[in-house]
Amino acid sequence: MLIRQAQQGNTAAFEELVQQYDRAVLRLAIHLTGSQEDGQDIYQEAFLRAYINLPRFRFECSFYTWIYRIVTNLCLDHLRKKNSRGRDVTTMVSPDGDEEEVLNRMPDHNPGAGPERSLVGRELRRCILRALGRLSPRERMVFELKHYHGLKLRTVASIPNTTEGTIKNTLFRANDKLRKPARRGPLNFL
């Protein structure tokens, strides 16, 4: 009903749709890009595109799937551009000009988080991000949607509008790459 109201020009209905999905979309964009700044840019672009294209939404899939498709396509394009430039998507330049890991800046709000646990967590995130960096943008997207966002393979397949078999194959290749030792040493955490 909200979608139909938004299609008829009700901006309050669209704002309610944004509120329902904004955290999930932002989390996905940040996670796929590895950058808070890039993730926020993609988040804004995704909802702008959704707003512009909402009159063409035909209810062939859920709004959730549709907005995830927009976000993942934007992220894939972004990652392809970054990979062609050779820049590491897991780092950013601080105001001081130093490179730092993006996820190290995100606080751990877990009540049991202490300095030692925080250090271990940062090292684990660094290993995971280094391993994810070995995946193609499409493999990374499928892996993260399945494992980090808990989506079913059928739902993951509907986002890039492909078959479940293709997604299974992509996920198999991603898992296989992650299981193989890295050049600097093994990362057998899967």
CSV table of C-alpha atoms in Angstrom, one decimal:
chain,number,residue,atom,x,y,z
A,1,MET,CA,0.0,0.0,0.0
A,2,LEU,CA,2.9,2.4,0.8
A,3,ILE,CA,4.4,1.7,-2.6
A,4,ARG,CA,1.2,2.5,-4.4
A,5,GLN,CA,0.7,5.7,-2.4
A,6,ALA,CA,4.3,6.7,-3.1
A,7,GLN,CA,3.8,6.0,-6.8
A,8,GLN,CA,0.9,8.4,-6.7
A,9,GLY,CA,3.2,11.2,-5.4
A,10,ASN,CA,2.7,10.8,-1.7
A,11,THR,CA,6.1,11.8,-0.4
A,12,ALA,CA,5.2,10.8,3.2
A,13,ALA,CA,4.6,7.2,2.0
A,14,PHE,CA,8.0,7.2,0.3
A,15,GLU,CA,9.7,8.5,3.4
A,16,GLU,CA,8.1,5.7,5.4
A,17,LEU,CA,9.5,3.2,2.9
A,18,VAL,CA,12.9,4.8,3.3
A,19,GLN,CA,12.6,4.5,7.1
A,20,GLN,CA,11.7,0.8,6.9
A,21,TYR,CA,14.8,0.0,4.8
A,22,ASP,CA,17.3,2.7,5.4
A,23,ARG,CA,19.4,0.9,8.0
A,24,ALA,CA,19.6,-2.4,6.0
A,25,VAL,CA,20.5,-0.5,2.8
A,26,LEU,CA,23.2,1.6,4.5
A,27,ARG,CA,24.6,-1.5,6.3
A,28,LEU,CA,24.7,-3.4,3.0
A,29,ALA,CA,26.3,-0.5,1.1
A,30,ILE,CA,29.0,0.1,3.8
A,31,HIS,CA,29.7,-3.6,4.0
A,32,LEU,CA,30.0,-4.2,0.3
A,33,THR,CA,32.2,-1.1,-0.4
A,34,GLY,CA,34.2,-1.4,2.8
A,35,SER,CA,33.9,2.4,3.2
A,36,GLN,CA,31.6,4.4,5.4
A,37,GLU,CA,31.8,7.4,3.0
A,38,ASP,CA,31.3,5.4,-0.2
A,39,GLY,CA,28.5,3.4,1.5
A,40,GLN,CA,26.7,6.6,2.5
A,41,ASP,CA,27.0,7.9,-1.1
A,42,ILE,CA,25.7,4.7,-2.5
A,43,TYR,CA,22.9,4.7,0.1
A,44,GLN,CA,21.8,8.1,-1.0
A,45,GLU,CA,22.1,7.3,-4.7
A,46,ALA,CA,20.1,4.1,-4.2
A,47,PHE,CA,17.1,5.9,-2.6
A,48,LEU,CA,17.3,8.6,-5.2
A,49,ARG,CA,17.1,6.0,-8.0
A,50,ALA,CA,14.3,4.2,-6.2
A,51,TYR,CA,12.3,7.5,-5.9
A,52,ILE,CA,12.9,8.4,-9.6
A,53,ASN,CA,12.0,4.8,-10.8
A,54,LEU,CA,9.2,4.1,-8.4
A,55,PRO,CA,6.5,4.7,-11.0
A,56,ARG,CA,8.0,1.8,-13.0
A,57,PHE,CA,8.0,-0.6,-10.0
A,58,ARG,CA,5.7,-3.4,-11.2
A,59,PHE,CA,5.4,-5.6,-8.0
A,60,GLU,CA,7.2,-8.5,-9.7
A,61,CYS,CA,9.3,-8.7,-6.6
A,62,SER,CA,9.2,-7.3,-3.1
A,63,PHE,CA,10.3,-3.7,-2.5
A,64,TYR,CA,13.1,-5.2,-0.3
A,65,THR,CA,14.5,-7.2,-3.2
A,66,TRP,CA,14.1,-4.3,-5.6
A,67,ILE,CA,16.0,-1.8,-3.3
A,68,TYR,CA,18.7,-4.4,-2.6
A,69,ARG,CA,19.1,-4.9,-6.3
A,70,ILE,CA,19.6,-1.2,-6.8
A,71,VAL,CA,22.2,-1.1,-4.0
A,72,THR,CA,24.1,-4.1,-5.0
A,73,ASN,CA,24.3,-2.9,-8.6
A,74,LEU,CA,25.6,0.4,-7.5
A,75,CYS,CA,28.1,-1.3,-5.2
A,76,LEU,CA,29.3,-3.6,-7.9
A,77,ASP,CA,29.8,-0.7,-10.3
A,78,HIS,CA,31.7,1.2,-7.5
A,79,LEU,CA,33.9,-1.9,-6.7
A,80,ARG,CA,34.7,-2.4,-10.4
A,81,LYS,CA,35.8,1.2,-10.7
A,82,LYS,CA,37.9,1.0,-7.6
A,83,ASN,CA,39.5,-2.3,-8.6
A,84,SER,CA,40.4,-0.9,-12.0
A,85,ARG,CA,42.1,2.0,-10.1
A,86,GLY,CA,43.9,-0.5,-7.8
A,87,ARG,CA,42.9,1.2,-4.5
A,88,ASP,CA,42.2,-0.9,-1.5
A,89,VAL,CA,38.5,-0.6,-0.5
A,90,THR,CA,39.1,-1.5,3.1
A,91,THR,CA,41.2,1.6,3.9
A,92,MET,CA,40.5,5.3,3.9
A,93,VAL,CA,42.6,8.4,4.3
A,94,SER,CA,42.2,10.1,7.7
A,95,PRO,CA,42.2,14.0,8.0
A,96,ASP,CA,45.9,13.7,9.1
A,97,GLY,CA,46.7,12.0,5.7
A,98,ASP,CA,47.3,8.6,7.2
A,99,GLU,CA,45.6,5.4,5.8
A,100,GLU,CA,43.5,3.5,8.3
A,101,GLU,CA,41.2,0.5,8.2
A,102,VAL,CA,37.6,1.5,7.8
A,103,LEU,CA,36.2,-1.1,10.2
A,104,ASN,CA,38.7,-0.1,12.9
A,105,ARG,CA,36.9,3.2,13.2
A,106,MET,CA,33.6,1.5,14.0
A,107,PRO,CA,33.1,1.1,17.7
A,108,ASP,CA,32.3,-2.2,19.3
A,109,HIS,CA,29.2,-1.6,21.5
A,110,ASN,CA,29.3,-5.1,22.9
A,111,PRO,CA,29.2,-4.9,26.7
A,112,GLY,CA,32.0,-7.4,27.0
A,113,ALA,CA,34.3,-5.5,24.6
A,114,GLY,CA,37.6,-4.6,26.2
A,115,PRO,CA,40.9,-3.5,24.8
A,116,GLU,CA,42.2,-7.0,24.4
A,117,ARG,CA,39.0,-8.2,22.7
A,118,SER,CA,38.9,-5.1,20.6
A,119,LEU,CA,42.5,-5.8,19.3
A,120,VAL,CA,41.6,-9.4,18.5
A,121,GLY,CA,38.4,-8.2,16.7
A,122,ARG,CA,40.3,-5.7,14.7
A,123,GLU,CA,42.9,-8.3,13.6
A,124,LEU,CA,40.1,-10.8,12.7
A,125,ARG,CA,38.3,-8.1,10.6
A,126,ARG,CA,41.6,-7.3,8.9
A,127,CYS,CA,42.1,-10.9,8.0
A,128,ILE,CA,38.5,-11.3,6.7
A,129,LEU,CA,38.7,-8.1,4.7
A,130,ARG,CA,42.0,-9.1,3.2
A,131,ALA,CA,40.4,-12.5,2.2
A,132,LEU,CA,37.3,-10.8,0.8
A,133,GLY,CA,39.6,-8.6,-1.2
A,134,ARG,CA,40.6,-11.7,-3.2
A,135,LEU,CA,37.1,-12.1,-4.5
A,136,SER,CA,35.6,-10.6,-7.6
A,137,PRO,CA,33.0,-7.9,-6.9
A,138,ARG,CA,30.2,-10.3,-7.9
A,139,GLU,CA,31.6,-13.1,-5.6
A,140,ARG,CA,32.0,-10.7,-2.7
A,141,MET,CA,28.4,-9.4,-3.2
A,142,VAL,CA,27.0,-13.0,-3.2
A,143,PHE,CA,29.1,-14.1,-0.3
A,144,GLU,CA,28.1,-11.1,1.8
A,145,LEU,CA,24.4,-11.2,1.0
A,146,LYS,CA,24.3,-14.9,1.9
A,147,HIS,CA,26.6,-15.0,4.9
A,148,TYR,CA,26.5,-11.5,6.5
A,149,HIS,CA,22.9,-10.6,5.6
A,150,GLY,CA,21.5,-14.1,6.0
A,151,LEU,CA,19.5,-14.0,2.7
A,152,LYS,CA,18.3,-17.2,1.2
A,153,LEU,CA,19.9,-18.2,-2.1
A,154,ARG,CA,16.6,-17.7,-3.9
A,155,THR,CA,16.5,-14.1,-2.7
A,156,VAL,CA,20.2,-13.5,-3.5
A,157,ALA,CA,19.5,-14.8,-7.0
A,158,SER,CA,16.6,-12.4,-7.5
A,159,ILE,CA,18.7,-9.4,-6.7
A,160,PRO,CA,21.0,-9.6,-9.8
A,161,ASN,CA,18.0,-11.3,-11.6
A,162,THR,CA,19.8,-14.6,-12.2
A,163,THR,CA,19.2,-18.2,-11.3
A,164,GLU,CA,19.7,-19.9,-8.0
A,165,GLY,CA,22.2,-22.3,-9.7
A,166,THR,CA,24.3,-19.4,-10.9
A,167,ILE,CA,24.4,-18.0,-7.4
A,168,LYS,CA,25.3,-21.4,-5.9
A,169,ASN,CA,28.2,-21.6,-8.4
A,170,THR,CA,29.4,-18.1,-7.6
A,171,LEU,CA,29.1,-18.8,-3.9
A,172,PHE,CA,31.1,-22.1,-4.4
A,173,ARG,CA,33.9,-20.2,-6.2
A,174,ALA,CA,34.0,-17.5,-3.5
A,175,ASN,CA,34.2,-20.1,-0.7
A,176,ASP,CA,36.9,-22.0,-2.6
A,177,LYS,CA,39.0,-18.8,-3.0
A,178,LEU,CA,38.6,-18.0,0.7
A,179,ARG,CA,39.7,-21.5,1.7
A,180,LYS,CA,42.8,-21.4,-0.3
A,181,PRO,CA,45.9,-20.0,1.5
A,182,ALA,CA,46.7,-16.4,0.7
A,183,ARG,CA,50.1,-15.4,-0.6
A,184,ARG,CA,51.1,-14.2,2.8
A,185,GLY,CA,49.9,-17.2,4.7
A,186,PRO,CA,46.8,-19.4,5.2
A,187,LEU,CA,43.4,-17.9,6.0
A,188,ASN,CA,41.5,-21.0,6.7
A,189,PHE,CA,38.8,-19.4,8.8
A,190,LEU,CA,35.9,-20.9,6.7
